[in-house]
Tab-separated table of C-alpha atoms and ligand atoms in Angstrom:
chain	number	residue	atom	x	y	z
A	183	MET	CA	4.494	36.548	-34.928
A	184	GLU	CA	5.472	35.132	-31.552
A	185	LEU	CA	2.033	33.556	-31.186
A	186	ILE	CA	2.101	32.054	-34.681
A	187	LYS	CA	5.515	30.556	-33.957
A	188	GLU	CA	4.215	29.025	-30.725
A	189	LEU	CA	1.125	27.611	-32.455
A	190	THR	CA	3.230	26.073	-35.216
A	191	THR	CA	5.420	24.370	-32.602
A	192	CYS	CA	2.310	23.028	-30.866
A	193	ILE	CA	0.890	21.649	-34.119
A	194	THR	CA	4.184	19.930	-34.930
A	195	GLU	CA	4.307	18.417	-31.454
A	196	VAL	CA	0.728	17.141	-31.669
A	197	ARG	CA	1.448	15.623	-35.077
A	198	LYS	CA	4.531	13.897	-33.650
A	199	LEU	CA	2.502	12.588	-30.686
A	200	ARG	CA	-0.159	11.234	-33.045
A	201	GLU	CA	2.482	9.385	-35.033
A	202	ASP	CA	3.953	7.976	-31.825
A	203	LEU	CA	0.506	6.884	-30.670
A	204	ALA	CA	-0.190	5.183	-33.989
A	205	THR	CA	3.060	3.240	-33.614
A	206	ALA	CA	2.322	2.447	-29.987
A	207	SER	CA	-1.207	1.184	-30.699
A	208	ALA	CA	0.307	-1.598	-32.768
A	209	CYS	CA	1.778	-2.922	-29.501
A	210	PRO	CA	-0.303	-4.166	-26.539
A	211	PRO	CA	-1.241	-1.235	-24.302
A	212	LEU	CA	0.651	-0.982	-21.050
A	213	ILE	CA	-1.907	1.096	-19.252
A	214	PRO	CA	-5.689	0.724	-19.380
A	215	THR	CA	-7.774	3.600	-20.620
A	216	GLY	CA	-9.237	5.571	-17.764
A	217	THR	CA	-6.216	4.926	-15.541
A	218	THR	CA	-5.333	7.974	-13.510
A	219	TYR	CA	-1.887	9.418	-13.055
A	220	ALA	CA	-1.992	8.404	-9.397
A	221	GLN	CA	-2.752	4.828	-10.407
A	222	ILE	CA	0.147	4.739	-12.830
A	223	THR	CA	2.564	6.055	-10.258
A	224	GLY	CA	1.112	3.424	-7.907
A	225	ARG	CA	1.240	5.583	-4.840
A	226	GLY	CA	-0.123	9.035	-4.359
A	227	THR	CA	1.734	11.558	-2.294
A	228	ALA	CA	2.520	10.067	1.050
A	229	GLY	CA	0.604	11.616	3.859
A	230	TYR	CA	-2.490	11.466	5.911
A	231	GLY	CA	-3.498	7.823	5.738
A	232	SER	CA	-2.696	7.729	2.098
A	233	SER	CA	-4.617	5.635	-0.353
A	234	ARG	CA	-2.687	3.936	-3.042
A	235	ARG	CA	-1.937	0.886	-5.013
A	236	PRO	CA	-4.916	0.290	-7.229
A	237	LEU	CA	-2.355	-1.682	-9.228
A	238	ALA	CA	-0.194	-3.088	-6.534
A	239	SER	CA	2.981	-4.955	-6.146
A	240	GLN	CA	3.073	-8.731	-6.089
A	241	GLY	CA	1.232	-11.631	-7.689
A	242	SER	CA	-0.730	-11.073	-10.864
A	243	PHE	CA	-4.269	-11.652	-11.930
A	244	PRO	CA	-6.100	-11.065	-15.182
A	245	LEU	CA	-8.456	-8.112	-15.040
A	246	PRO	CA	-12.122	-9.186	-14.952
A	247	PRO	CA	-13.933	-8.386	-18.200
A	248	THR	CA	-16.477	-6.171	-16.403
A	249	THR	CA	-13.901	-3.411	-15.952
A	250	SER	CA	-12.075	-3.341	-19.227
A	251	THR	CA	-11.503	-5.460	-22.263
A	252	LEU	CA	-7.759	-4.800	-22.242
A	253	PRO	CA	-5.573	-7.797	-21.427
A	254	LEU	CA	-4.031	-6.016	-18.459
A	255	GLN	CA	-2.390	-7.920	-15.633
A	256	ILE	CA	-3.358	-6.349	-12.331
A	257	LYS	CA	-1.019	-6.944	-9.473
A	258	VAL	CA	-2.321	-7.407	-5.946
A	259	PRO	CA	0.025	-7.822	-2.981
A	260	THR	CA	0.077	-11.200	-1.276
A	261	THR	CA	0.777	-12.374	2.253
A	262	LYS	CA	1.653	-16.009	2.744
A	263	PRO	CA	0.459	-17.928	5.814
A	264	ALA	CA	3.225	-18.071	8.397
A	265	LEU	CA	4.174	-19.317	11.842
A	266	ILE	CA	6.050	-17.360	14.476
A	267	ILE	CA	8.664	-19.655	16.009
A	268	THR	CA	10.040	-19.099	19.531
A	269	THR	CA	12.494	-21.356	21.348
A	270	LYS	CA	11.219	-22.939	24.563
A	271	THR	CA	14.431	-22.004	26.378
A	272	PRO	CA	16.040	-18.607	25.778
A	273	VAL	CA	18.813	-18.464	23.162
A	274	GLY	CA	21.481	-15.892	22.359
A	275	THR	CA	21.350	-15.820	18.552
A	276	ARG	CA	18.924	-16.264	15.682
A	277	GLN	CA	21.040	-19.096	14.373
A	278	GLU	CA	20.278	-21.076	17.549
A	279	THR	CA	16.548	-20.600	16.899
A	280	VAL	CA	17.027	-21.833	13.328
A	281	GLU	CA	18.869	-24.911	14.667
A	282	ALA	CA	16.172	-25.586	17.282
A	283	PHE	CA	13.467	-25.252	14.604
A	284	ARG	CA	15.297	-27.697	12.323
A	285	LYS	CA	15.634	-30.234	15.131
A	286	SER	CA	11.951	-29.855	16.030
A	287	ILE	CA	10.359	-30.570	12.654
A	288	SER	CA	11.421	-32.431	9.565
A	289	PHE	CA	9.890	-31.811	6.152
A	290	GLY	CA	11.289	-35.009	4.635
A	291	GLY	CA	8.329	-36.872	3.148
A	292	ALA	CA	5.928	-34.054	4.011
A	293	LYS	CA	5.480	-33.004	0.343
A	294	TYR	CA	6.010	-29.377	1.331
A	295	ALA	CA	8.614	-27.200	2.971
A	296	PRO	CA	8.692	-23.653	4.302
A	297	SER	CA	8.855	-21.172	1.437
A	298	LYS	CA	10.723	-18.505	3.413
A	299	VAL	CA	12.296	-18.134	6.846
A	300	SER	CA	13.004	-14.656	8.147
A	301	ALA	CA	14.390	-13.349	11.407
A	302	LEU	CA	12.274	-11.322	13.823
A	303	ALA	CA	13.250	-9.417	16.961
A	304	LYS	CA	14.052	-11.348	20.177
A	305	ASN	CA	15.557	-14.247	18.167
A	306	LYS	CA	12.160	-15.300	16.865
A	307	LEU	CA	11.569	-16.580	13.349
A	308	ARG	CA	8.818	-16.061	10.846
A	309	VAL	CA	8.358	-19.193	8.749
A	310	GLU	CA	6.202	-18.849	5.647
A	311	PHE	CA	4.390	-21.582	3.764
A	312	ASP	CA	2.870	-21.733	0.300
A	313	SER	CA	-0.566	-22.747	1.504
A	314	VAL	CA	-2.757	-22.534	4.595
A	315	ARG	CA	-2.912	-26.327	4.616
A	316	ASP	CA	0.899	-26.661	4.802
A	317	CYS	CA	1.067	-23.987	7.490
A	318	GLU	CA	-1.625	-25.681	9.587
A	319	ASP	CA	0.042	-29.057	9.172
A	320	ALA	CA	3.402	-27.716	10.378
A	321	LEU	CA	1.686	-25.993	13.310
A	322	ARG	CA	-0.084	-29.177	14.346
A	323	ARG	CA	3.085	-31.260	14.066
A	324	LEU	CA	5.039	-28.798	16.193
A	325	GLN	CA	2.246	-28.620	18.774
A	326	ASP	CA	1.945	-32.419	18.930
A	327	SER	CA	5.665	-33.043	19.313
A	328	GLU	CA	6.790	-33.237	22.921
A	329	ALA	CA	10.418	-33.217	21.818
A	330	ALA	CA	9.998	-29.938	19.942
A	331	GLN	CA	12.462	-27.303	21.156
A	332	VAL	CA	10.330	-24.492	19.800
A	333	THR	CA	6.764	-23.267	20.118
A	334	ALA	CA	4.794	-22.115	17.107
A	335	GLU	CA	1.846	-19.781	16.728
A	336	PRO	CA	0.113	-18.497	13.604
A	337	SER	CA	1.400	-15.096	12.490
A	338	LYS	CA	-1.360	-12.574	13.047
A	339	LYS	CA	-1.588	-9.568	10.813
A	340	LEU	CA	-3.997	-6.687	10.437
A	341	LYS	CA	-6.831	-6.736	7.966
A	342	PRO	CA	-6.329	-4.530	4.911
A	343	MET	CA	-8.371	-1.394	4.235
A	344	ILE	CA	-9.929	-0.004	1.082
A	345	ILE	CA	-11.098	3.495	0.289
A	346	LEU	CA	-13.993	4.201	-2.082
A	347	LYS	CA	-13.559	7.618	-3.608
A	348	GLY	CA	-16.130	10.142	-4.745
A	349	ILE	CA	-19.388	8.821	-3.294
A	350	SER	CA	-22.359	11.125	-3.691
A	351	GLU	CA	-23.444	12.848	-0.446
A	352	ASP	CA	-26.972	11.543	-1.202
A	353	MET	CA	-25.800	8.063	-0.253
A	354	PRO	CA	-25.723	7.618	3.538
A	355	ALA	CA	-22.558	5.895	4.756
A	356	GLU	CA	-24.585	3.323	6.705
A	357	ASP	CA	-26.232	2.136	3.457
A	358	LEU	CA	-22.947	1.618	1.601
A	359	VAL	CA	-22.299	-2.035	2.471
A	360	GLY	CA	-25.849	-3.091	1.543
A	361	VAL	CA	-25.777	-1.248	-1.782
A	362	LEU	CA	-22.300	-2.564	-2.537
A	363	PHE	CA	-23.418	-6.174	-2.092
A	364	GLY	CA	-26.687	-5.619	-3.936
A	365	GLN	CA	-25.134	-4.041	-7.000
A	366	ASN	CA	-21.832	-5.801	-7.557
A	367	ILE	CA	-22.052	-9.393	-8.666
A	368	GLU	CA	-18.320	-9.763	-7.922
A	369	PHE	CA	-19.158	-9.634	-4.211
A	370	ASP	CA	-21.825	-12.363	-4.299
A	371	ASP	CA	-19.576	-14.788	-2.401
A	372	PHE	CA	-18.983	-12.370	0.454
A	373	SER	CA	-20.914	-11.498	3.576
A	374	GLU	CA	-21.051	-8.510	5.901
A	375	GLU	CA	-18.308	-10.164	7.951
A	376	ASP	CA	-15.913	-9.390	5.109
A	377	ILE	CA	-16.383	-5.629	5.216
A	378	ASN	CA	-16.745	-3.037	7.933
A	379	PHE	CA	-17.276	0.665	7.351
A	380	ARG	CA	-14.621	2.612	9.307
A	381	PHE	CA	-14.928	6.320	8.596
A	382	LYS	CA	-15.783	9.014	6.075
A	383	ARG	CA	-13.216	11.327	4.571
A	384	ASN	CA	-13.683	14.529	2.650
A	385	ASN	CA	-13.428	14.500	-1.095
A	386	ARG	CA	-12.018	17.518	-2.963
A	387	ASN	CA	-15.469	17.922	-4.442
A	388	GLY	CA	-17.723	19.115	-1.604
A	389	LYS	CA	-20.724	17.167	-2.963
A	390	LEU	CA	-18.825	13.882	-2.717
A	391	TYR	CA	-17.134	11.945	0.041
A	392	ASN	CA	-14.719	9.052	0.430
A	393	ALA	CA	-15.335	6.040	2.645
A	394	VAL	CA	-12.779	3.777	4.307
A	395	PHE	CA	-13.543	0.123	5.107
A	396	VAL	CA	-11.657	-2.628	6.898
A	397	VAL	CA	-12.024	-5.736	4.775
A	398	SER	CA	-11.051	-9.400	4.723
A	399	PRO	CA	-7.986	-10.213	2.601
A	400	ARG	CA	-10.267	-12.036	0.158
A	401	LEU	CA	-12.602	-9.083	-0.302
A	402	PHE	CA	-9.581	-6.788	-0.585
A	403	ARG	CA	-8.326	-8.822	-3.510
A	404	ALA	CA	-11.722	-8.828	-5.192
A	405	ALA	CA	-12.049	-5.045	-4.763
A	406	MET	CA	-8.578	-4.435	-6.214
A	407	LEU	CA	-9.448	-6.525	-9.244
A	408	ILE	CA	-12.771	-4.777	-9.878
A	409	GLY	CA	-11.177	-1.349	-9.576
A	410	ARG	CA	-14.460	0.552	-9.901
A	411	ILE	CA	-17.413	-0.393	-7.767
A	412	ARG	CA	-21.062	0.264	-8.632
A	413	LEU	CA	-22.893	2.304	-6.021
A	414	ASP	CA	-26.380	3.389	-7.030
A	415	HIS	CA	-25.926	5.639	-10.099
A	416	GLN	CA	-22.191	5.798	-9.708
A	417	ARG	CA	-19.091	3.753	-10.346
A	418	VAL	CA	-16.568	4.754	-7.709
A	419	TYR	CA	-12.872	4.002	-7.547
A	420	SER	CA	-11.641	1.573	-4.935
A	421	GLU	CA	-8.032	1.732	-3.810
A	422	GLU	CA	-5.998	0.402	-0.964
A	423	PHE	CA	-6.037	2.650	2.085
A	424	SER	CA	-2.713	2.411	3.864
A	425	PRO	CA	-2.398	2.969	7.620
A	426	PHE	CA	0.892	4.749	6.856
A	427	LEU	CA	0.834	8.272	8.322
A	428	GLN	CA	3.183	11.200	7.876
A	429	CYS	CA	2.715	14.576	9.475
A	430	HIS	CA	2.822	17.374	6.921
A	431	SER	CA	3.630	19.827	9.690
A	432	CYS	CA	6.695	18.314	11.431
A	433	LEU	CA	7.383	15.659	8.703
A	434	GLN	CA	7.604	12.823	11.224
A	435	PHE	CA	5.707	9.524	10.926
A	436	GLY	CA	2.853	7.821	12.746
A	437	HIS	CA	0.625	10.853	13.264
A	438	THR	CA	-1.076	13.510	11.192
A	439	ARG	CA	-0.874	17.273	11.182
A	440	LYS	CA	-4.128	17.422	13.116
A	441	HIS	CA	-2.565	15.449	15.977
A	442	CYS	CA	0.924	16.942	15.790
A	443	ARG	CA	2.510	17.762	19.148
A	444	SER	CA	5.738	19.174	17.760
A	445	GLU	CA	6.444	22.877	18.292
A	446	GLN	CA	8.486	23.019	15.132
A	447	ILE	CA	6.862	23.166	11.716
A	448	ARG	CA	9.127	22.264	8.834
A	449	CYS	CA	9.022	22.561	5.060
A	450	ALA	CA	8.667	19.284	3.142
A	451	HIS	CA	10.316	20.939	0.137
A	452	CYS	CA	13.381	22.812	1.424
A	453	ALA	CA	13.738	21.321	4.946
A	454	GLU	CA	13.878	24.776	6.555
A	455	PRO	CA	11.889	25.389	9.765
A	456	ASN	CA	9.106	27.924	10.356
A	457	HIS	CA	7.168	27.530	7.127
A	458	LEU	CA	5.164	24.781	5.432
A	459	GLU	CA	5.659	23.560	1.879
A	460	ALA	CA	2.708	25.622	0.619
A	461	ASP	CA	4.530	28.821	1.693
A	462	CYS	CA	8.012	27.767	0.620
A	463	PRO	CA	9.925	30.674	-0.970
A	464	THR	CA	12.188	28.360	-3.003
A	465	LYS	CA	9.581	25.855	-4.210
A	466	GLY	CA	9.182	27.095	-7.793
A	467	ASP	CA	12.908	27.855	-8.116
A	468	GLN	CA	14.544	25.501	-10.637
A	469	GLN	CA	17.970	26.330	-9.212
A	470	ALA	CA	16.980	25.171	-5.728
A	471	PRO	CA	16.439	21.386	-5.659
A	472	PRO	CA	14.294	19.934	-2.868
A	473	LYS	CA	15.965	18.779	0.325
A	474	CYS	CA	14.596	16.088	2.629
A	475	HIS	CA	14.707	17.024	6.294
A	476	ASN	CA	14.534	13.394	7.486
A	477	CYS	CA	17.367	12.164	5.259
A	478	ALA	CA	19.497	15.218	6.163
A	479	ALA	CA	18.890	14.535	9.885
A	480	HIS	CA	19.893	10.895	9.336
A	481	ASN	CA	23.086	11.954	7.534
A	482	ALA	CA	24.026	14.226	10.435
A	483	ARG	CA	23.881	11.257	12.842
A	484	PHE	CA	24.981	8.191	10.873
A	485	PRO	CA	27.922	7.349	8.627
A	486	ASN	CA	25.819	5.821	5.806
A	487	LYS	CA	24.776	8.813	3.750
A	488	LEU	CA	21.385	9.026	2.070
A	489	ASN	CA	20.477	11.107	-0.944
A	490	THR	CA	18.651	14.206	0.307
A	491	GLN	CA	17.483	15.677	-3.022
A	492	HIS	CA	13.786	14.891	-2.720
A	493	ARG	CA	10.795	16.213	-0.827
A	494	ALA	CA	10.344	14.761	2.670
A	495	THR	CA	6.928	13.426	1.599
A	496	SER	CA	8.209	11.851	-1.610
A	497	ASN	CA	8.033	8.112	-2.186
A	498	SER	CA	11.625	8.263	-3.404
A	499	CYS	CA	12.698	9.003	0.192
A	500	ARG	CA	14.549	5.963	1.584
A	501	ILE	CA	13.402	6.642	5.156
A	502	LEU	CA	9.778	7.055	4.110
A	503	SER	CA	9.770	3.960	1.895
A	504	ASN	CA	11.356	1.850	4.658
A	505	ILE	CA	8.662	2.904	7.118
A	506	ARG	CA	5.965	2.277	4.540
A	507	ALA	CA	7.359	-1.197	3.828
A	508	LYS	CA	7.367	-2.003	7.556
A	509	ILE	CA	3.721	-0.984	7.788
A	510	ASP	CA	2.774	-2.980	4.687
A	511	ASN	CA	4.410	-5.927	6.394
A	512	THR	CA	1.874	-5.787	9.248
A	513	ILE	CA	-1.050	-6.304	6.865
A	514	ASP	CA	-2.547	-9.593	5.778
A	515	TYR	CA	-3.248	-9.337	2.061
A	516	GLY	CA	-4.056	-13.018	1.721
A	517	GLN	CA	-3.069	-14.867	-1.393
B	883	ZN	ZN1	3.874	16.254	13.481
B	884	ZN	ZN1	10.604	25.631	2.180
B	885	ZN	ZN1	14.276	11.526	2.491
């Protein structure tokens, strides 16, 4: 009887879902077919050089028809060209740098202006422009002006990385770039200078592997738009590979468990020492919500209190997301 009751509930639920789907299909789909859960959530679990953001955060582009026929807008992050502005004589405040910058260059009649000015450490400024041409023009004018009170240099950022997931072990890593160019028409405009193989990583499936590449911002954008890349008989997923690292042993940032020098292991779920999340006694317990060790440690030291009810490796952690944002900020995504 119990089983029959359960089955009846299931059937009712499925029927309800079907009805909902029928209603939903009348509206434009929000998510393309074949999109994984990790893609929808945007970021996988934080951790060892995590890959993420197949559908990333700023700027939008129509999906090329080779991948899907759905009118999905894929978002790829952008980085605008920028100058780093330093005053020629030391100043005490950022405001003085802003003043010196204003006195050094005028944008009246220039047909462009900086799109964003932000403060950096040591009273420096980062001045963004909408185009490389505008940025180069401002740089040249500042360099040519003897009266300029500031010096300017182009803001240098790191190249982005991509990870290709689930490559067959039959395909040697050193052949990847050649095959990738030979088989994907979307990369016809690129050369080997745009992509460099970095390292292999294990895939959950022992017969497959993942490969990480450092790429030019332009190739990064193309790869994000294609989504799946043809490699011999396969179509493999390409995602951003973030240099963000969190140790799953001590829960600190900037290194991995393999390189951890801390004596103390700590649970990412309950924040207690001496066991890892996998061995946590309270993990399945509904009554025991997770507790973030890093946010709890912050709260013990500072007056501004953070919510601690999340895992220390969760993307909802304020400390983790701040560190991730800082790292994203060092990467040149192009535009
Ligand atoms: Zn560690
Ligand atoms: Zn625990
Ligand atoms: Zn936290």
